[in-house]
Amino acid sequence: MVVGEREQAEADRVFHALADATRRDILARVIRGGQSVTALAQHYTMSFAAVQKHVAVLERASLVTKQRKGREQIVHGDLAALRRVSQLLDAYEELWRHRVQRMDQILDQE
């Protein structure tokens, strides 16, 4: 698997975004259906501004999109982005499986 700089930067943003439990929870909620940032904030014991920052991290990673609806911003999960994440993880799994197989071959030779 050859990963270019662009793919590495995307992977860094995605893994950073998914490393936080709150962001994973926000993503799960908006995948089930778009929600306003205000509605999302009601689920957490943190400030509205903190939830906005979490949403911004998810947006930079292209995992969510925001759509203005009147005075509110509705957050939607991006299923295509999740598919790309899945493909990226599959590629890493393949890489490591190949490495383990290669190590097994080397150990069998000795």
mmCIF file with all atom_site columns, C-alpha atoms in Angstrom:
data_model
loop_
_atom_site.group_PDB
_atom_site.id
_atom_site.type_symbol
_atom_site.label_atom_id
_atom_site.label_alt_id
_atom_site.label_comp_id
_atom_site.label_asym_id
_atom_site.label_entity_id
_atom_site.label_seq_id
_atom_site.pdbx_PDB_ins_code
_atom_site.Cartn_x
_atom_site.Cartn_y
_atom_site.Cartn_z
_atom_site.occupancy
_atom_site.B_iso_or_equiv
_atom_site.pdbx_formal_charge
_atom_site.auth_seq_id
_atom_site.auth_comp_id
_atom_site.auth_asym_id
_atom_site.auth_atom_id
_atom_site.pdbx_PDB_model_num
ATOM 1   C CA . MET A 1 1   ? 0.000   0.000   0.000  1.00 0.00 ? 1   MET A CA 1
ATOM 2   C CA . VAL A 1 2   ? 1.441   3.327   -1.036 1.00 0.00 ? 2   VAL A CA 1
ATOM 3   C CA . VAL A 1 3   ? -0.005  6.284   0.786  1.00 0.00 ? 3   VAL A CA 1
ATOM 4   C CA . GLY A 1 4   ? 0.685   9.759   -0.520 1.00 0.00 ? 4   GLY A CA 1
ATOM 5   C CA . GLU A 1 5   ? 0.955   12.946  1.491  1.00 0.00 ? 5   GLU A CA 1
ATOM 6   C CA . ARG A 1 6   ? -2.651  13.883  0.742  1.00 0.00 ? 6   ARG A CA 1
ATOM 7   C CA . GLU A 1 7   ? -3.934  10.523  1.968  1.00 0.00 ? 7   GLU A CA 1
ATOM 8   C CA . GLN A 1 8   ? -1.724  10.699  5.055  1.00 0.00 ? 8   GLN A CA 1
ATOM 9   C CA . ALA A 1 9   ? -3.034  14.171  5.900  1.00 0.00 ? 9   ALA A CA 1
ATOM 10  C CA . GLU A 1 10  ? -6.625  12.958  5.460  1.00 0.00 ? 10  GLU A CA 1
ATOM 11  C CA . ALA A 1 11  ? -5.932  9.927   7.656  1.00 0.00 ? 11  ALA A CA 1
ATOM 12  C CA . ASP A 1 12  ? -4.415  12.174  10.337 1.00 0.00 ? 12  ASP A CA 1
ATOM 13  C CA . ARG A 1 13  ? -7.514  14.417  10.369 1.00 0.00 ? 13  ARG A CA 1
ATOM 14  C CA . VAL A 1 14  ? -9.882  11.435  10.453 1.00 0.00 ? 14  VAL A CA 1
ATOM 15  C CA . PHE A 1 15  ? -8.036  9.543   13.179 1.00 0.00 ? 15  PHE A CA 1
ATOM 16  C CA . HIS A 1 16  ? -7.707  12.724  15.243 1.00 0.00 ? 16  HIS A CA 1
ATOM 17  C CA . ALA A 1 17  ? -11.435 13.373  14.890 1.00 0.00 ? 17  ALA A CA 1
ATOM 18  C CA . LEU A 1 18  ? -12.377 9.812   15.800 1.00 0.00 ? 18  LEU A CA 1
ATOM 19  C CA . ALA A 1 19  ? -9.952  9.630   18.735 1.00 0.00 ? 19  ALA A CA 1
ATOM 20  C CA . ASP A 1 20  ? -12.386 11.513  20.969 1.00 0.00 ? 20  ASP A CA 1
ATOM 21  C CA . ALA A 1 21  ? -15.420 9.735   22.461 1.00 0.00 ? 21  ALA A CA 1
ATOM 22  C CA . THR A 1 22  ? -17.598 12.857  22.278 1.00 0.00 ? 22  THR A CA 1
ATOM 23  C CA . ARG A 1 23  ? -16.879 13.300  18.578 1.00 0.00 ? 23  ARG A CA 1
ATOM 24  C CA . ARG A 1 24  ? -17.620 9.629   17.913 1.00 0.00 ? 24  ARG A CA 1
ATOM 25  C CA . ASP A 1 25  ? -20.926 10.049  19.750 1.00 0.00 ? 25  ASP A CA 1
ATOM 26  C CA . ILE A 1 26  ? -21.779 13.215  17.802 1.00 0.00 ? 26  ILE A CA 1
ATOM 27  C CA . LEU A 1 27  ? -20.990 11.401  14.549 1.00 0.00 ? 27  LEU A CA 1
ATOM 28  C CA . ALA A 1 28  ? -23.223 8.475   15.519 1.00 0.00 ? 28  ALA A CA 1
ATOM 29  C CA . ARG A 1 29  ? -26.085 10.843  16.345 1.00 0.00 ? 29  ARG A CA 1
ATOM 30  C CA . VAL A 1 30  ? -25.908 12.818  13.094 1.00 0.00 ? 30  VAL A CA 1
ATOM 31  C CA . ILE A 1 31  ? -25.584 9.709   10.966 1.00 0.00 ? 31  ILE A CA 1
ATOM 32  C CA . ARG A 1 32  ? -28.960 8.585   12.300 1.00 0.00 ? 32  ARG A CA 1
ATOM 33  C CA . GLY A 1 33  ? -30.360 11.965  11.258 1.00 0.00 ? 33  GLY A CA 1
ATOM 34  C CA . GLY A 1 34  ? -29.276 15.566  10.957 1.00 0.00 ? 34  GLY A CA 1
ATOM 35  C CA . GLN A 1 35  ? -29.375 17.596  14.158 1.00 0.00 ? 35  GLN A CA 1
ATOM 36  C CA . SER A 1 36  ? -28.788 21.206  14.964 1.00 0.00 ? 36  SER A CA 1
ATOM 37  C CA . VAL A 1 37  ? -25.724 22.103  16.991 1.00 0.00 ? 37  VAL A CA 1
ATOM 38  C CA . THR A 1 38  ? -28.122 23.358  19.670 1.00 0.00 ? 38  THR A CA 1
ATOM 39  C CA . ALA A 1 39  ? -29.850 19.960  19.846 1.00 0.00 ? 39  ALA A CA 1
ATOM 40  C CA . LEU A 1 40  ? -26.502 18.171  19.965 1.00 0.00 ? 40  LEU A CA 1
ATOM 41  C CA . ALA A 1 41  ? -25.279 20.388  22.803 1.00 0.00 ? 41  ALA A CA 1
ATOM 42  C CA . GLN A 1 42  ? -28.192 19.264  24.994 1.00 0.00 ? 42  GLN A CA 1
ATOM 43  C CA . HIS A 1 43  ? -26.713 15.757  25.172 1.00 0.00 ? 43  HIS A CA 1
ATOM 44  C CA . TYR A 1 44  ? -23.433 16.805  26.782 1.00 0.00 ? 44  TYR A CA 1
ATOM 45  C CA . THR A 1 45  ? -22.297 18.387  30.019 1.00 0.00 ? 45  THR A CA 1
ATOM 46  C CA . MET A 1 46  ? -20.168 20.937  28.217 1.00 0.00 ? 46  MET A CA 1
ATOM 47  C CA . SER A 1 47  ? -20.746 24.359  26.777 1.00 0.00 ? 47  SER A CA 1
ATOM 48  C CA . PHE A 1 48  ? -22.381 25.020  23.435 1.00 0.00 ? 48  PHE A CA 1
ATOM 49  C CA . ALA A 1 49  ? -19.045 26.450  22.244 1.00 0.00 ? 49  ALA A CA 1
ATOM 50  C CA . ALA A 1 50  ? -17.259 23.200  23.150 1.00 0.00 ? 50  ALA A CA 1
ATOM 51  C CA . VAL A 1 51  ? -19.767 21.180  21.125 1.00 0.00 ? 51  VAL A CA 1
ATOM 52  C CA . GLN A 1 52  ? -19.291 23.589  18.216 1.00 0.00 ? 52  GLN A CA 1
ATOM 53  C CA . LYS A 1 53  ? -15.540 22.959  18.393 1.00 0.00 ? 53  LYS A CA 1
ATOM 54  C CA . HIS A 1 54  ? -16.080 19.194  18.321 1.00 0.00 ? 54  HIS A CA 1
ATOM 55  C CA . VAL A 1 55  ? -18.339 19.583  15.282 1.00 0.00 ? 55  VAL A CA 1
ATOM 56  C CA . ALA A 1 56  ? -15.673 21.756  13.612 1.00 0.00 ? 56  ALA A CA 1
ATOM 57  C CA . VAL A 1 57  ? -13.066 18.999  14.075 1.00 0.00 ? 57  VAL A CA 1
ATOM 58  C CA . LEU A 1 58  ? -15.453 16.487  12.483 1.00 0.00 ? 58  LEU A CA 1
ATOM 59  C CA . GLU A 1 59  ? -16.137 18.924  9.663  1.00 0.00 ? 59  GLU A CA 1
ATOM 60  C CA . ARG A 1 60  ? -12.401 19.474  8.981  1.00 0.00 ? 60  ARG A CA 1
ATOM 61  C CA . ALA A 1 61  ? -12.072 15.695  8.734  1.00 0.00 ? 61  ALA A CA 1
ATOM 62  C CA . SER A 1 62  ? -14.966 15.723  6.218  1.00 0.00 ? 62  SER A CA 1
ATOM 63  C CA . LEU A 1 63  ? -16.966 13.351  8.409  1.00 0.00 ? 63  LEU A CA 1
ATOM 64  C CA . VAL A 1 64  ? -19.870 15.790  8.750  1.00 0.00 ? 64  VAL A CA 1
ATOM 65  C CA . THR A 1 65  ? -21.328 18.683  6.818  1.00 0.00 ? 65  THR A CA 1
ATOM 66  C CA . LYS A 1 66  ? -23.278 21.649  8.114  1.00 0.00 ? 66  LYS A CA 1
ATOM 67  C CA . GLN A 1 67  ? -26.263 23.189  6.409  1.00 0.00 ? 67  GLN A CA 1
ATOM 68  C CA . ARG A 1 68  ? -27.782 26.483  7.469  1.00 0.00 ? 68  ARG A CA 1
ATOM 69  C CA . LYS A 1 69  ? -31.522 26.290  8.124  1.00 0.00 ? 69  LYS A CA 1
ATOM 70  C CA . GLY A 1 70  ? -32.788 29.624  9.307  1.00 0.00 ? 70  GLY A CA 1
ATOM 71  C CA . ARG A 1 71  ? -30.827 30.613  12.381 1.00 0.00 ? 71  ARG A CA 1
ATOM 72  C CA . GLU A 1 72  ? -29.560 27.107  13.046 1.00 0.00 ? 72  GLU A CA 1
ATOM 73  C CA . GLN A 1 73  ? -26.871 24.952  11.525 1.00 0.00 ? 73  GLN A CA 1
ATOM 74  C CA . ILE A 1 74  ? -27.912 21.368  10.890 1.00 0.00 ? 74  ILE A CA 1
ATOM 75  C CA . VAL A 1 75  ? -25.125 18.804  11.110 1.00 0.00 ? 75  VAL A CA 1
ATOM 76  C CA . HIS A 1 76  ? -25.296 15.728  8.853  1.00 0.00 ? 76  HIS A CA 1
ATOM 77  C CA . GLY A 1 77  ? -23.026 12.704  8.792  1.00 0.00 ? 77  GLY A CA 1
ATOM 78  C CA . ASP A 1 78  ? -21.241 12.123  5.498  1.00 0.00 ? 78  ASP A CA 1
ATOM 79  C CA . LEU A 1 79  ? -21.660 8.441   4.603  1.00 0.00 ? 79  LEU A CA 1
ATOM 80  C CA . ALA A 1 80  ? -19.245 8.709   1.668  1.00 0.00 ? 80  ALA A CA 1
ATOM 81  C CA . ALA A 1 81  ? -16.548 9.929   4.051  1.00 0.00 ? 81  ALA A CA 1
ATOM 82  C CA . LEU A 1 82  ? -17.231 6.995   6.362  1.00 0.00 ? 82  LEU A CA 1
ATOM 83  C CA . ARG A 1 83  ? -16.836 4.641   3.416  1.00 0.00 ? 83  ARG A CA 1
ATOM 84  C CA . ARG A 1 84  ? -13.448 6.252   2.669  1.00 0.00 ? 84  ARG A CA 1
ATOM 85  C CA . VAL A 1 85  ? -12.451 5.742   6.314  1.00 0.00 ? 85  VAL A CA 1
ATOM 86  C CA . SER A 1 86  ? -13.497 2.107   6.075  1.00 0.00 ? 86  SER A CA 1
ATOM 87  C CA . GLN A 1 87  ? -11.448 1.656   2.893  1.00 0.00 ? 87  GLN A CA 1
ATOM 88  C CA . LEU A 1 88  ? -8.460  3.309   4.556  1.00 0.00 ? 88  LEU A CA 1
ATOM 89  C CA . LEU A 1 89  ? -8.721  0.977   7.551  1.00 0.00 ? 89  LEU A CA 1
ATOM 90  C CA . ASP A 1 90  ? -9.089  -2.003  5.203  1.00 0.00 ? 90  ASP A CA 1
ATOM 91  C CA . ALA A 1 91  ? -5.894  -0.936  3.415  1.00 0.00 ? 91  ALA A CA 1
ATOM 92  C CA . TYR A 1 92  ? -4.011  -0.707  6.726  1.00 0.00 ? 92  TYR A CA 1
ATOM 93  C CA . GLU A 1 93  ? -5.369  -4.106  7.760  1.00 0.00 ? 93  GLU A CA 1
ATOM 94  C CA . GLU A 1 94  ? -4.134  -5.597  4.484  1.00 0.00 ? 94  GLU A CA 1
ATOM 95  C CA . LEU A 1 95  ? -0.720  -4.006  4.989  1.00 0.00 ? 95  LEU A CA 1
ATOM 96  C CA . TRP A 1 96  ? -0.357  -5.474  8.477  1.00 0.00 ? 96  TRP A CA 1
ATOM 97  C CA . ARG A 1 97  ? -1.682  -8.884  7.480  1.00 0.00 ? 97  ARG A CA 1
ATOM 98  C CA . HIS A 1 98  ? 0.942   -8.975  4.727  1.00 0.00 ? 98  HIS A CA 1
ATOM 99  C CA . ARG A 1 99  ? 3.662   -8.004  7.216  1.00 0.00 ? 99  ARG A CA 1
ATOM 100 C CA . VAL A 1 100 ? 2.608   -10.700 9.683  1.00 0.00 ? 100 VAL A CA 1
ATOM 101 C CA . GLN A 1 101 ? 2.559   -13.289 6.897  1.00 0.00 ? 101 GLN A CA 1
ATOM 102 C CA . ARG A 1 102 ? 6.025   -12.185 5.836  1.00 0.00 ? 102 ARG A CA 1
ATOM 103 C CA . MET A 1 103 ? 7.297   -12.478 9.426  1.00 0.00 ? 103 MET A CA 1
ATOM 104 C CA . ASP A 1 104 ? 5.822   -15.986 9.616  1.00 0.00 ? 104 ASP A CA 1
ATOM 105 C CA . GLN A 1 105 ? 7.662   -16.906 6.419  1.00 0.00 ? 105 GLN A CA 1
ATOM 106 C CA . ILE A 1 106 ? 10.953  -15.575 7.772  1.00 0.00 ? 106 ILE A CA 1
ATOM 107 C CA . LEU A 1 107 ? 10.506  -17.447 11.049 1.00 0.00 ? 107 LEU A CA 1
ATOM 108 C CA . ASP A 1 108 ? 9.654   -20.678 9.195  1.00 0.00 ? 108 ASP A CA 1
ATOM 109 C CA . GLN A 1 109 ? 12.897  -20.377 7.222  1.00 0.00 ? 109 GLN A CA 1
ATOM 110 C CA . GLU A 1 110 ? 15.003  -20.253 10.387 1.00 0.00 ? 110 GLU A CA 1
#
